[in-house]
Structure formats: C-alpha cells, structure tokens
Amino acid sequence: MVCKNCGNEIKDAAAFCPYCGTPIEKEDSNSTTQENSVPAEEPIKTYIDQPFEGENFAEPDFNIENNTKKHMPFNTKDLPSIVKSESLNFIKNIKDNLPKVKNYIINKKKWFIGGAIALVIIIAGVCWLNQPALTGISATYNGDCSNGVVLDENTKGFVVYGFYEGGKSKKVHNWTIQSPQTLKTDEAAKVKVEYKGFSDYLVVACSTKTVLRITPTYTGELSKGTAVTKDNWRIEAQYNSYDENYTTGDITENCTIEPANVTLEADGSYEFTIKYTDPANNKEFKETYKLACSDRTVTKLEASYSGSKSEGTVIDASSDITVTATYKDGTQEKVTGWTIDKSATLKADETASIKITYKNKSCTLKVECSSLSPSKYKAKCQSISYDNLARNPEKYKGKLVKFTGKVIQVQEAESILYYSAYRINVTPTGYGYYDDTVYVIYDNYGSDSRILEDDIVTFYGEFTGLKTYTSVMGASITIPEVHAEYID
C-alpha cells in the first residue's frame, strides 16, 4: 500500500502515513481484499530523526514547536481521530483472536490432564507389578445363621483377608463360593471360599436349634408368706448341637408355670409343673418342681458321724457330722445351721455323747472310740504259730497277734518321724535259744526304756504281711512283719 500524499510504502492496515502523517482513507469494502481487512498485528512505529554520533546522542532540541514539526509530521488536529481509530483496531484484534487463544488454552489443558492420567496409569502399573505375591487367604462369617439362609457370594457377613509375602495382609474382594450352602436346623454347613487360586473352608453352624431338655430353678425365698410368681423362677433350655457343644438359654418368659401364684405357708409343701413348647419343632417339654416352706415344724432330729474315732480325736461343729430333720409332713432333709452344746474328746474304751440342736429340736450323737486300752488291746491279740503266719499271710493280714521272743537286732529311730525296727526270733528251740525271725516296727521314740539285743520281749500288734529285704551276704530274705502297739 502507498501513501497518496508522500508516495512512501505503508502497511495495508495503517490508519495514517508514518512518514507524512496523512490519514489513510479506507477503500470500499467491496474493492478491499480479504487480506487487507485483517488488522495489523504490529504496533505503530515512531521515528526519531536525531542523529547518532559515536556513543552519544545529539543534544535534544527542547523547542516544542520545532519538535512537533520534526517528530509528528502530520496535522495534530487529526490526533484524536487517529487514536480512536487505532484503539478500535486494537479491540477488534483482541476479539478476533480470542477464540484462538481460548482454543490454545483448552488444548494445553487437555494435554495436561491427559499427561496426568497417563502418569497415574504408569505408576499404578508399576505398583501392581511390584506388589508381593499372595500366599493364602482367611475367611470368616458373622452374618445371619438362622434356618434357610443361603451362604453364597451375595450373603452379607463374609469377610476375606489375603496374606502376602513379607507378612502383609489386607481385605480382598471378588472372592467366590462355587457351591452355595443352605443352613438347616441343628446342622452346620461347610463352605469353600476361593480367591485367586487359594481357598479356605468355613464351618457355619445354624443358630436355629431344637431343645433337648429344660431345667427349672426356683430363685425366690422359702419363708412363710412368700408369694411364688414367675419372677421367682429361672428356666433354662439345653439346645441340640451338631458337635455336642451344647448351649443353654433362658426361656422363662416363654414357659407356663402351674400353679401360677402361690403363697407359702408354714409346714407347706408344693409341687409345680413347668411347660415349654419348642418353636423349632413344636415339641412340648414338661418338668415338675417341689418346694417346701422353710418355716417347718421339726418332729425328729438324727445325727451321724463319719470322722476319725481314734483316741484323742476332738468332735465339734466342724467335724464330719450329718444332721437329718424329719418334718411335720413326714418329709426328711439334711440340714445345716445346727449347734453342739459341748465338744468331746474321744478316749480309749469309752463312748462320747454330743448334744445337737436344730430349731428347738435336739438329739444325742454317740461316738465310740475305736482305740482300746492296753489291757483290752492285748486281750484281743491272738497267739498264732510262726509257721501258720508265714504260710498263710493273706489269711491273717490285719489281725492282731502276739509273740514272745529274743531280740537279735536293733535299729532305733533317729527322730520322731521314724519308727524303731527290730528282728525278733519267736520260736524257742531250747536252752534259751529262739528261731524264726519276725520283723517288728515299733514307735518308742523318746521312751525311757530302751530295747536291746538279747532281750526277751512280748510284742502285741497288727500283722501287715510279709517283709522282703537283702541280707549283708546279698541274699533275699522274706519274713513276717508286725506293727507293734505294745512291747513288754
């Protein structure tokens, strides 16, 4: 494009000539090419004709009129229209290029999002490739266990964990149950859970169980005037089990108790009937339970003793005594809370009498001492030949025997914890000699009188059987053994 005023070549989109300042008239739109209709992208250039000398500019001329003529070679009156025209062109350029800028930003954003997604996929793939190998699984079930429940992948309550190399574990999903099972009353279902080539078996017991038996227990008072109601009872049911690990449960509220309301009276005895119907199979259970008022009239009292009866035994309220009371209605029961007037100490050849009282009723317990006086004990001992004792030990074992003989060996006790032992020959052979040895055990620690070898003694005691020992020559010797109570 050429300026009509000065003839210099100017840009097609220029609004005025940069050389002479002459405004450029726009041609008719029909004759203007499409290329000339596009606003110029480059800014308007201004030219300063100050000469350049070496490293310094020429001294500027500060005369306004001269500068205006030099640097603005156009009519200043046209300046507002020029600025307005250039501003409109600038705004038009912005509007025309706005879609391009917007598309550029959108494309950049798409590339950024796509790159981020690709990066995430790459990281996930690397993590998946580097995860530890699965080594096993473990499955549990805590869901509904009632009759008819189907155990499959859709049943709530299954929890499956996977175990990995390095000891790590985590909850896994997408496991399968190839053979679903249905829970049945009193039975258990075995379920196989599978995941990535590994499996775990679960045994799920059905919670619906039939009742085996019912057990009623009365928990209230038994005193006169007590009202027996359902609140005084606890009835438990024992349920069937596939593995014999029977369970129990409280079914009191679902039981009927007849009679329903009873007030206990003194000396009264009552029988209750408890009924229960099992909802699992409609089977009816029935139990009877007897109650007796604790305020009862005792008509008779009896006592027995099962403790030691040896000499020196003390009998008191802590001893092995059993007291039985007979009531007005004829029933009997073992009772506690009885008292003894005075304790007793058992003496040889004597019988002790102990008075026992319970609810204003008394009885006398008689206990005969099992220990005999020396004279009576010796009188009970039998003279048995050595030959009969040695030949028939089982016949005389436990019998009280007596022998007279000569002591041939003494082994005295070293403390109260031990017995003295003697070997005594009991069969006289003449001229003061004896034969046939008996092994005698005797408790004489602390006795003033010692027993010595060659003493002639008579001993009384219990035959306990045969004694076998090894002689100094290494021979095995078997002889009768007697635990002596007295040695004279």
CSV table of C-alpha atoms in Angstrom, one decimal:
chain,number,residue,atom,x,y,z
A,1,MET,CA,0.0,0.0,0.0
A,2,VAL,CA,1.3,3.5,-0.9
A,3,CYS,CA,0.6,6.9,0.7
A,4,LYS,CA,-1.2,9.1,-1.7
A,5,ASN,CA,0.5,12.2,-0.2
A,6,CYS,CA,4.2,11.3,0.1
A,7,GLY,CA,4.4,8.2,-2.0
A,8,ASN,CA,6.0,6.0,0.6
A,9,GLU,CA,5.0,2.4,1.1
A,10,ILE,CA,3.0,1.8,4.2
A,11,LYS,CA,1.3,-1.2,5.8
A,12,ASP,CA,-2.2,-2.1,4.4
A,13,ALA,CA,-3.8,-1.8,7.8
A,14,ALA,CA,-2.3,1.6,8.7
A,15,ALA,CA,-4.7,4.4,9.7
A,16,PHE,CA,-2.2,7.2,8.7
A,17,CYS,CA,1.1,7.6,7.0
A,18,PRO,CA,4.1,7.2,9.4
A,19,TYR,CA,6.1,9.5,7.1
A,20,CYS,CA,3.9,12.5,6.5
A,21,GLY,CA,1.1,11.9,8.9
A,22,THR,CA,-1.6,12.0,6.3
A,23,PRO,CA,-4.7,10.0,7.3
A,24,ILE,CA,-5.3,7.0,5.1
A,25,GLU,CA,-8.7,6.8,3.6
A,26,LYS,CA,-10.2,3.3,3.7
A,27,GLU,CA,-11.3,1.8,0.4
A,28,ASP,CA,-14.7,0.5,-0.2
A,29,SER,CA,-15.2,-2.9,1.4
A,30,ASN,CA,-16.2,-4.4,-2.0
A,31,SER,CA,-12.8,-3.5,-3.5
A,32,THR,CA,-10.7,-4.4,-0.4
A,33,THR,CA,-9.2,-7.8,-0.4
A,34,GLN,CA,-9.7,-10.2,2.5
A,35,GLU,CA,-6.1,-9.8,3.4
A,36,ASN,CA,-6.4,-6.1,3.8
A,37,SER,CA,-9.3,-6.5,6.2
A,38,VAL,CA,-7.2,-8.1,8.8
A,39,PRO,CA,-5.9,-5.6,11.4
A,40,ALA,CA,-2.1,-5.2,11.6
A,41,GLU,CA,-0.6,-7.1,14.4
A,42,GLU,CA,2.5,-4.9,14.7
A,43,PRO,CA,2.3,-1.7,16.8
A,44,ILE,CA,2.7,1.7,15.2
A,45,LYS,CA,6.3,2.7,14.8
A,46,THR,CA,7.6,6.2,15.5
A,47,TYR,CA,10.8,7.5,14.2
A,48,ILE,CA,13.2,9.9,15.9
A,49,ASP,CA,15.5,11.6,13.4
A,50,GLN,CA,18.1,12.6,16.0
A,51,PRO,CA,21.5,11.7,14.5
A,52,PHE,CA,23.6,9.2,16.3
A,53,GLU,CA,27.2,10.2,16.9
A,54,GLY,CA,29.5,7.6,18.4
A,55,GLU,CA,28.4,6.7,21.8
A,56,ASN,CA,26.3,10.0,22.5
A,57,PHE,CA,23.1,11.2,21.0
A,58,ALA,CA,22.9,14.7,19.6
A,59,GLU,CA,21.8,17.3,22.1
A,60,PRO,CA,18.0,17.3,22.0
A,61,ASP,CA,16.0,20.3,21.0
A,62,PHE,CA,13.5,21.3,23.6
A,63,ASN,CA,11.7,23.7,21.4
A,64,ILE,CA,8.1,22.4,21.4
A,65,GLU,CA,7.2,23.9,18.0
A,66,ASN,CA,10.3,22.5,16.4
A,67,ASN,CA,9.9,19.1,17.9
A,68,THR,CA,6.4,18.9,16.9
A,69,LYS,CA,7.3,19.6,13.3
A,70,LYS,CA,10.2,17.1,13.4
A,71,HIS,CA,8.6,14.2,15.2
A,72,MET,CA,4.9,14.5,14.3
A,73,PRO,CA,4.9,15.1,10.5
A,74,PHE,CA,1.1,15.2,10.5
A,75,ASN,CA,-1.6,17.5,11.4
A,76,THR,CA,-2.1,17.5,15.2
A,77,LYS,CA,-5.8,18.3,14.8
A,78,ASP,CA,-6.3,14.8,13.4
A,79,LEU,CA,-4.7,13.1,16.5
A,80,PRO,CA,-8.0,12.3,18.4
A,81,SER,CA,-9.4,10.5,15.4
A,82,ILE,CA,-6.2,8.6,14.8
A,83,VAL,CA,-6.1,7.4,18.5
A,84,LYS,CA,-9.7,6.4,18.3
A,85,SER,CA,-9.2,4.5,15.1
A,86,GLU,CA,-6.1,2.6,16.4
A,87,SER,CA,-8.0,1.8,19.6
A,88,LEU,CA,-10.9,0.3,17.7
A,89,ASN,CA,-8.4,-1.7,15.6
A,90,PHE,CA,-6.7,-3.0,18.8
A,91,ILE,CA,-10.0,-4.1,20.4
A,92,LYS,CA,-11.1,-5.7,17.1
A,93,ASN,CA,-7.8,-7.7,17.0
A,94,ILE,CA,-8.4,-8.9,20.5
A,95,LYS,CA,-12.0,-10.0,19.7
A,96,ASP,CA,-10.9,-11.7,16.5
A,97,ASN,CA,-8.1,-13.6,18.2
A,98,LEU,CA,-10.0,-14.5,21.4
A,99,PRO,CA,-11.3,-17.9,20.1
A,100,LYS,CA,-7.7,-18.9,19.0
A,101,VAL,CA,-6.4,-18.0,22.5
A,102,LYS,CA,-9.2,-19.9,24.1
A,103,ASN,CA,-8.7,-23.0,22.0
A,104,TYR,CA,-5.0,-22.8,22.7
A,105,ILE,CA,-5.6,-22.8,26.5
A,106,ILE,CA,-8.2,-25.6,26.2
A,107,ASN,CA,-5.7,-27.7,24.1
A,108,LYS,CA,-3.0,-27.1,26.7
A,109,LYS,CA,-5.4,-28.1,29.5
A,110,LYS,CA,-6.3,-31.3,27.6
A,111,TRP,CA,-2.7,-32.2,27.1
A,112,PHE,CA,-2.0,-31.6,30.8
A,113,ILE,CA,-5.0,-33.7,32.0
A,114,GLY,CA,-4.1,-36.5,29.6
A,115,GLY,CA,-0.5,-36.5,30.7
A,116,ALA,CA,-1.5,-36.6,34.4
A,117,ILE,CA,-3.9,-39.6,33.7
A,118,ALA,CA,-1.1,-41.4,31.8
A,119,LEU,CA,1.3,-40.8,34.7
A,120,VAL,CA,-1.2,-42.2,37.2
A,121,ILE,CA,-1.7,-45.3,35.0
A,122,ILE,CA,2.0,-45.8,34.7
A,123,ILE,CA,2.5,-45.5,38.5
A,124,ALA,CA,-0.4,-47.9,39.2
A,125,GLY,CA,1.0,-50.4,36.7
A,126,VAL,CA,4.4,-50.3,38.3
A,127,CYS,CA,2.9,-50.7,41.8
A,128,TRP,CA,0.8,-53.6,40.5
A,129,LEU,CA,3.8,-55.3,39.0
A,130,ASN,CA,5.8,-54.8,42.2
A,131,GLN,CA,3.2,-56.0,44.7
A,132,PRO,CA,4.1,-59.0,46.9
A,133,ALA,CA,2.8,-62.4,45.9
A,134,LEU,CA,-0.4,-63.8,47.5
A,135,THR,CA,0.3,-66.8,49.9
A,136,GLY,CA,-3.1,-67.6,51.3
A,137,ILE,CA,-6.5,-66.4,52.4
A,138,SER,CA,-8.6,-66.5,55.5
A,139,ALA,CA,-12.4,-66.2,55.6
A,140,THR,CA,-14.8,-65.5,58.4
A,141,TYR,CA,-18.6,-65.2,58.6
A,142,ASN,CA,-20.6,-63.1,61.1
A,143,GLY,CA,-23.9,-62.8,59.3
A,144,ASP,CA,-27.3,-64.4,59.7
A,145,CYS,CA,-27.1,-68.1,60.8
A,146,SER,CA,-30.8,-68.9,61.0
A,147,ASN,CA,-32.5,-71.8,59.3
A,148,GLY,CA,-32.9,-71.4,55.5
A,149,VAL,CA,-30.1,-68.8,55.0
A,150,VAL,CA,-28.2,-69.4,51.8
A,151,LEU,CA,-24.4,-68.9,52.0
A,152,ASP,CA,-23.1,-67.6,48.7
A,153,GLU,CA,-21.2,-64.5,47.4
A,154,ASN,CA,-24.3,-62.3,47.9
A,155,THR,CA,-24.7,-63.2,51.6
A,156,LYS,CA,-23.7,-60.3,53.9
A,157,GLY,CA,-21.4,-61.2,56.7
A,158,PHE,CA,-18.4,-62.8,54.8
A,159,VAL,CA,-15.0,-61.2,55.4
A,160,VAL,CA,-12.0,-62.4,53.4
A,161,TYR,CA,-8.4,-61.4,54.0
A,162,GLY,CA,-5.4,-62.1,51.7
A,163,PHE,CA,-2.0,-62.9,53.1
A,164,TYR,CA,1.1,-61.8,51.1
A,165,GLU,CA,4.8,-62.3,51.2
A,166,GLY,CA,6.5,-60.3,53.8
A,167,GLY,CA,3.7,-60.9,56.4
A,168,LYS,CA,1.3,-58.3,55.0
A,169,SER,CA,-2.4,-58.8,54.8
A,170,LYS,CA,-5.4,-56.9,53.5
A,171,LYS,CA,-9.1,-57.3,52.9
A,172,VAL,CA,-9.8,-58.7,49.4
A,173,HIS,CA,-12.9,-58.7,47.2
A,174,ASN,CA,-14.3,-60.6,44.2
A,175,TRP,CA,-13.9,-63.9,46.0
A,176,THR,CA,-16.2,-66.8,45.1
A,177,ILE,CA,-18.2,-69.6,46.6
A,178,GLN,CA,-18.5,-72.3,44.0
A,179,SER,CA,-21.0,-74.5,46.0
A,180,PRO,CA,-23.5,-72.4,48.0
A,181,GLN,CA,-24.9,-74.0,51.1
A,182,THR,CA,-28.2,-73.6,52.9
A,183,LEU,CA,-28.3,-73.6,56.7
A,184,LYS,CA,-30.5,-76.2,58.4
A,185,THR,CA,-31.8,-76.6,61.9
A,186,ASP,CA,-29.3,-78.4,64.3
A,187,GLU,CA,-26.8,-78.7,61.4
A,188,ALA,CA,-23.7,-77.0,60.2
A,189,ALA,CA,-22.7,-76.1,56.6
A,190,LYS,CA,-19.2,-76.3,55.2
A,191,VAL,CA,-18.4,-73.5,52.8
A,192,LYS,CA,-15.4,-73.2,50.5
A,193,VAL,CA,-14.3,-69.7,49.8
A,194,GLU,CA,-11.9,-69.2,46.8
A,195,TYR,CA,-9.8,-66.3,45.7
A,196,LYS,CA,-7.0,-66.3,43.0
A,197,GLY,CA,-6.2,-70.0,43.3
A,198,PHE,CA,-6.4,-70.1,47.1
A,199,SER,CA,-9.2,-71.4,49.3
A,200,ASP,CA,-10.4,-71.5,52.9
A,201,TYR,CA,-13.1,-73.7,54.4
A,202,LEU,CA,-15.7,-72.3,56.9
A,203,VAL,CA,-18.0,-74.3,59.1
A,204,VAL,CA,-21.1,-72.3,59.8
A,205,ALA,CA,-23.5,-73.7,62.5
A,206,CYS,CA,-27.2,-72.9,62.1
A,207,SER,CA,-28.4,-70.8,65.0
A,208,THR,CA,-31.8,-72.4,64.8
A,209,LYS,CA,-31.6,-75.4,67.2
A,210,THR,CA,-34.0,-77.8,68.8
A,211,VAL,CA,-34.3,-78.1,72.6
A,212,LEU,CA,-33.1,-81.3,74.3
A,213,ARG,CA,-34.3,-80.6,77.8
A,214,ILE,CA,-35.4,-77.8,80.2
A,215,THR,CA,-34.2,-77.2,83.7
A,216,PRO,CA,-36.3,-75.1,86.2
A,217,THR,CA,-34.7,-73.4,89.2
A,218,TYR,CA,-36.5,-71.5,91.9
A,219,THR,CA,-34.7,-68.4,92.9
A,220,GLY,CA,-37.1,-66.8,95.5
A,221,GLU,CA,-37.5,-67.0,99.3
A,222,LEU,CA,-38.9,-70.0,101.0
A,223,SER,CA,-40.1,-68.3,104.2
A,224,LYS,CA,-43.7,-68.3,105.3
A,225,GLY,CA,-45.8,-65.7,103.4
A,226,THR,CA,-43.6,-65.6,100.3
A,227,ALA,CA,-45.6,-65.2,97.1
A,228,VAL,CA,-44.3,-67.5,94.4
A,229,THR,CA,-44.7,-65.9,91.0
A,230,LYS,CA,-43.0,-66.2,87.6
A,231,ASP,CA,-40.4,-63.7,88.7
A,232,ASN,CA,-39.1,-66.2,91.2
A,233,TRP,CA,-38.1,-68.7,88.6
A,234,ARG,CA,-35.4,-69.2,86.0
A,235,ILE,CA,-36.0,-71.9,83.4
A,236,GLU,CA,-33.1,-72.8,81.0
A,237,ALA,CA,-33.2,-74.8,77.8
A,238,GLN,CA,-30.4,-77.0,76.6
A,239,TYR,CA,-30.1,-76.9,72.9
A,240,ASN,CA,-29.1,-79.6,70.4
A,241,SER,CA,-25.7,-79.2,68.8
A,242,TYR,CA,-24.1,-80.8,65.7
A,243,ASP,CA,-20.7,-81.1,67.6
A,244,GLU,CA,-22.1,-81.9,71.1
A,245,ASN,CA,-21.0,-78.5,72.4
A,246,TYR,CA,-24.4,-77.9,73.9
A,247,THR,CA,-25.6,-74.4,74.8
A,248,THR,CA,-28.2,-73.1,77.2
A,249,GLY,CA,-30.6,-70.2,77.1
A,250,ASP,CA,-33.1,-68.5,79.4
A,251,ILE,CA,-36.7,-69.4,78.3
A,252,THR,CA,-38.5,-68.4,81.4
A,253,GLU,CA,-40.7,-65.8,79.6
A,254,ASN,CA,-41.9,-68.5,77.2
A,255,CYS,CA,-42.8,-71.1,79.8
A,256,THR,CA,-46.0,-71.7,81.7
A,257,ILE,CA,-45.9,-72.4,85.5
A,258,GLU,CA,-48.7,-74.1,87.3
A,259,PRO,CA,-50.0,-73.2,89.8
A,260,ALA,CA,-49.3,-69.6,88.8
A,261,ASN,CA,-49.5,-67.8,92.1
A,262,VAL,CA,-48.9,-69.5,95.5
A,263,THR,CA,-48.3,-68.0,98.9
A,264,LEU,CA,-46.1,-70.3,101.1
A,265,GLU,CA,-47.4,-71.4,104.4
A,266,ALA,CA,-45.6,-72.9,107.4
A,267,ASP,CA,-45.0,-76.7,107.0
A,268,GLY,CA,-46.4,-76.4,103.5
A,269,SER,CA,-45.1,-78.5,100.5
A,270,TYR,CA,-45.9,-77.6,96.9
A,271,GLU,CA,-45.4,-79.1,93.5
A,272,PHE,CA,-45.2,-77.0,90.4
A,273,THR,CA,-45.5,-78.0,86.7
A,274,ILE,CA,-43.4,-76.2,84.2
A,275,LYS,CA,-44.2,-76.5,80.4
A,276,TYR,CA,-42.5,-75.2,77.3
A,277,THR,CA,-43.1,-75.7,73.6
A,278,ASP,CA,-40.1,-75.6,71.3
A,279,PRO,CA,-40.9,-73.3,68.3
A,280,ALA,CA,-38.4,-75.2,66.2
A,281,ASN,CA,-40.4,-78.4,66.1
A,282,ASN,CA,-43.5,-77.8,68.4
A,283,LYS,CA,-42.3,-80.4,70.8
A,284,GLU,CA,-43.6,-79.9,74.4
A,285,PHE,CA,-41.5,-80.3,77.5
A,286,LYS,CA,-42.8,-80.8,81.0
A,287,GLU,CA,-40.9,-80.7,84.3
A,288,THR,CA,-42.1,-80.9,87.9
A,289,TYR,CA,-40.5,-79.0,90.8
A,290,LYS,CA,-41.1,-79.4,94.5
A,291,LEU,CA,-40.9,-76.6,97.0
A,292,ALA,CA,-41.3,-76.6,100.8
A,293,CYS,CA,-41.7,-73.6,103.1
A,294,SER,CA,-38.6,-73.1,105.2
A,295,ASP,CA,-40.8,-72.4,108.3
A,296,ARG,CA,-41.4,-76.0,109.1
A,297,THR,CA,-42.0,-77.9,112.3
A,298,VAL,CA,-39.3,-80.4,113.1
A,299,THR,CA,-40.7,-83.5,114.7
A,300,LYS,CA,-37.5,-85.6,114.8
A,301,LEU,CA,-33.7,-84.9,114.6
A,302,GLU,CA,-31.0,-87.5,113.8
A,303,ALA,CA,-27.2,-87.2,113.6
A,304,SER,CA,-24.4,-89.4,112.3
A,305,TYR,CA,-20.6,-89.2,112.5
A,306,SER,CA,-18.1,-90.3,109.8
A,307,GLY,CA,-14.8,-89.0,111.1
A,308,SER,CA,-11.9,-90.5,112.9
A,309,LYS,CA,-12.7,-92.5,116.1
A,310,SER,CA,-9.2,-92.9,117.4
A,311,GLU,CA,-8.2,-91.9,120.9
A,312,GLY,CA,-7.7,-88.1,121.3
A,313,THR,CA,-10.0,-87.1,118.4
A,314,VAL,CA,-12.0,-83.9,119.2
A,315,ILE,CA,-15.6,-83.8,117.9
A,316,ASP,CA,-17.1,-80.3,117.4
A,317,ALA,CA,-19.3,-78.4,114.9
A,318,SER,CA,-16.6,-78.6,112.3
A,319,SER,CA,-16.4,-82.4,112.4
A,320,ASP,CA,-17.9,-84.8,109.9
A,321,ILE,CA,-21.4,-84.8,111.3
A,322,THR,CA,-24.6,-85.1,109.2
A,323,VAL,CA,-27.9,-84.0,110.7
A,324,THR,CA,-31.2,-85.1,109.3
A,325,ALA,CA,-34.5,-83.4,110.2
A,326,THR,CA,-37.9,-85.0,109.9
A,327,TYR,CA,-40.8,-82.5,109.4
A,328,LYS,CA,-44.5,-82.5,110.3
A,329,ASP,CA,-45.5,-83.5,106.8
A,330,GLY,CA,-43.2,-86.6,107.1
A,331,THR,CA,-40.5,-85.4,104.7
A,332,GLN,CA,-36.9,-85.5,105.6
A,333,GLU,CA,-33.9,-83.5,104.6
A,334,LYS,CA,-30.3,-82.9,105.6
A,335,VAL,CA,-30.0,-79.6,107.4
A,336,THR,CA,-27.3,-77.1,108.3
A,337,GLY,CA,-27.2,-74.4,111.0
A,338,TRP,CA,-27.4,-76.9,113.9
A,339,THR,CA,-25.3,-76.4,117.0
A,340,ILE,CA,-23.3,-78.5,119.5
A,341,ASP,CA,-23.7,-77.9,123.2
A,342,LYS,CA,-20.2,-79.0,124.0
A,343,SER,CA,-17.3,-80.6,122.1
A,344,ALA,CA,-16.0,-84.0,123.1
A,345,THR,CA,-12.6,-85.7,123.1
A,346,LEU,CA,-12.6,-89.5,122.3
A,347,LYS,CA,-10.9,-91.8,124.9
A,348,ALA,CA,-9.9,-95.4,124.7
A,349,ASP,CA,-12.7,-97.9,125.7
A,350,GLU,CA,-15.2,-95.0,126.0
A,351,THR,CA,-18.2,-93.7,124.1
A,352,ALA,CA,-18.6,-89.9,123.8
A,353,SER,CA,-22.1,-88.3,123.8
A,354,ILE,CA,-22.6,-85.0,121.9
A,355,LYS,CA,-25.9,-83.0,122.1
A,356,ILE,CA,-27.0,-81.4,118.8
A,357,THR,CA,-29.8,-78.8,118.5
A,358,TYR,CA,-31.7,-77.6,115.4
A,359,LYS,CA,-34.9,-75.4,115.5
A,360,ASN,CA,-35.7,-76.2,119.1
A,361,LYS,CA,-35.3,-79.9,118.5
A,362,SER,CA,-32.3,-81.9,119.9
A,363,CYS,CA,-30.7,-85.3,119.6
A,364,THR,CA,-27.7,-87.0,121.1
A,365,LEU,CA,-24.9,-88.3,118.9
A,366,LYS,CA,-22.9,-91.2,120.4
A,367,VAL,CA,-19.4,-91.9,119.1
A,368,GLU,CA,-17.5,-95.0,120.4
A,369,CYS,CA,-13.7,-94.6,120.5
A,370,SER,CA,-12.0,-97.2,118.3
A,371,SER,CA,-8.9,-97.1,120.4
A,372,LEU,CA,-8.6,-99.8,123.0
A,373,SER,CA,-6.9,-99.6,126.4
A,374,PRO,CA,-3.7,-101.5,126.7
A,375,SER,CA,-5.3,-104.3,128.6
A,376,LYS,CA,-8.2,-104.7,126.1
A,377,TYR,CA,-5.8,-104.3,123.1
A,378,LYS,CA,-3.6,-107.1,124.4
A,379,ALA,CA,-6.6,-109.3,125.2
A,380,LYS,CA,-7.7,-109.1,121.6
A,381,CYS,CA,-4.3,-110.2,120.2
A,382,GLN,CA,-4.1,-113.9,119.1
A,383,SER,CA,-1.2,-116.3,119.6
A,384,ILE,CA,-0.6,-117.7,116.1
A,385,SER,CA,2.3,-120.0,115.2
A,386,TYR,CA,5.1,-118.6,113.1
A,387,ASP,CA,4.5,-121.4,110.6
A,388,ASN,CA,0.8,-120.5,110.0
A,389,LEU,CA,1.7,-116.8,109.7
A,390,ALA,CA,4.4,-117.5,107.2
A,391,ARG,CA,2.4,-120.0,105.1
A,392,ASN,CA,-0.9,-118.1,105.1
A,393,PRO,CA,-0.1,-114.4,105.2
A,394,GLU,CA,-3.3,-113.2,103.4
A,395,LYS,CA,-5.4,-115.2,105.9
A,396,TYR,CA,-4.0,-113.3,108.9
A,397,LYS,CA,-3.3,-110.0,107.4
A,398,GLY,CA,-4.8,-107.2,109.5
A,399,LYS,CA,-5.3,-109.5,112.5
A,400,LEU,CA,-4.0,-108.6,116.0
A,401,VAL,CA,-1.2,-111.0,117.0
A,402,LYS,CA,1.2,-111.5,119.9
A,403,PHE,CA,4.6,-113.2,120.1
A,404,THR,CA,7.3,-113.7,122.7
A,405,GLY,CA,10.9,-114.0,121.5
A,406,LYS,CA,14.5,-112.9,121.7
A,407,VAL,CA,15.8,-109.6,120.1
A,408,ILE,CA,18.6,-110.4,117.7
A,409,GLN,CA,18.9,-106.9,116.0
A,410,VAL,CA,18.0,-103.3,117.0
A,411,GLN,CA,17.7,-100.3,114.7
A,412,GLU,CA,16.5,-97.4,116.8
A,413,ALA,CA,14.6,-94.4,115.4
A,414,GLU,CA,16.7,-91.2,114.9
A,415,SER,CA,13.8,-88.8,115.2
A,416,ILE,CA,10.1,-88.6,116.0
A,417,LEU,CA,9.4,-89.0,112.3
A,418,TYR,CA,10.7,-92.6,112.3
A,419,TYR,CA,9.9,-95.9,113.9
A,420,SER,CA,12.4,-98.3,115.5
A,421,ALA,CA,12.9,-101.6,113.8
A,422,TYR,CA,13.7,-105.0,115.4
A,423,ARG,CA,14.4,-108.5,114.3
A,424,ILE,CA,13.0,-110.9,116.9
A,425,ASN,CA,13.2,-114.7,116.9
A,426,VAL,CA,9.9,-116.1,118.2
A,427,THR,CA,10.1,-119.9,118.2
A,428,PRO,CA,12.1,-121.3,121.2
A,429,THR,CA,14.5,-124.2,120.4
A,430,GLY,CA,15.6,-124.9,124.0
A,431,TYR,CA,18.4,-123.8,126.3
A,432,GLY,CA,17.4,-120.2,125.8
A,433,TYR,CA,17.6,-120.2,122.0
A,434,TYR,CA,15.0,-119.0,119.5
A,435,ASP,CA,14.4,-119.3,115.8
A,436,ASP,CA,12.0,-118.0,113.1
A,437,THR,CA,12.6,-114.2,112.8
A,438,VAL,CA,9.8,-111.6,112.7
A,439,TYR,CA,10.4,-108.0,111.5
A,440,VAL,CA,8.8,-105.7,114.1
A,441,ILE,CA,8.1,-101.9,113.7
A,442,TYR,CA,7.5,-100.0,116.9
A,443,ASP,CA,7.1,-96.4,117.8
A,444,ASN,CA,9.1,-95.8,121.0
A,445,TYR,CA,10.9,-92.6,120.2
A,446,GLY,CA,11.6,-90.8,123.5
A,447,SER,CA,10.7,-93.8,125.7
A,448,ASP,CA,12.5,-94.0,129.0
A,449,SER,CA,13.1,-97.7,128.5
A,450,ARG,CA,15.2,-99.0,125.6
A,451,ILE,CA,15.0,-102.4,123.9
A,452,LEU,CA,18.4,-104.1,123.5
A,453,GLU,CA,19.7,-107.1,121.7
A,454,ASP,CA,19.2,-110.5,123.5
A,455,ASP,CA,16.2,-109.0,125.4
A,456,ILE,CA,13.3,-111.5,125.8
A,457,VAL,CA,10.2,-109.5,125.0
A,458,THR,CA,6.5,-110.0,124.2
A,459,PHE,CA,5.1,-107.7,121.5
A,460,TYR,CA,1.4,-107.1,120.5
A,461,GLY,CA,0.4,-105.6,117.2
A,462,GLU,CA,-1.1,-105.9,113.7
A,463,PHE,CA,0.2,-108.4,111.2
A,464,THR,CA,0.7,-106.4,108.0
A,465,GLY,CA,2.1,-109.1,105.6
A,466,LEU,CA,5.5,-110.3,104.6
A,467,LYS,CA,8.7,-108.2,104.5
A,468,THR,CA,11.5,-108.8,102.0
A,469,TYR,CA,15.0,-107.4,102.4
A,470,THR,CA,18.5,-108.2,101.3
A,471,SER,CA,21.0,-109.6,103.8
A,472,VAL,CA,24.6,-108.4,104.2
A,473,MET,CA,25.6,-111.5,102.2
A,474,GLY,CA,23.4,-110.3,99.3
A,475,ALA,CA,20.7,-112.9,99.8
A,476,SER,CA,16.9,-112.1,99.5
A,477,ILE,CA,15.1,-112.8,102.8
A,478,THR,CA,11.3,-112.8,103.3
A,479,ILE,CA,9.8,-112.8,106.9
A,480,PRO,CA,6.5,-111.8,108.5
A,481,GLU,CA,6.1,-108.1,109.5
A,482,VAL,CA,4.2,-106.8,112.6
A,483,HIS,CA,3.5,-103.2,113.6
A,484,ALA,CA,3.6,-103.5,117.3
A,485,GLU,CA,1.4,-101.3,119.6
A,486,TYR,CA,3.0,-102.5,122.8
A,487,ILE,CA,6.2,-104.3,123.7
A,488,ASP,CA,6.7,-105.7,127.2
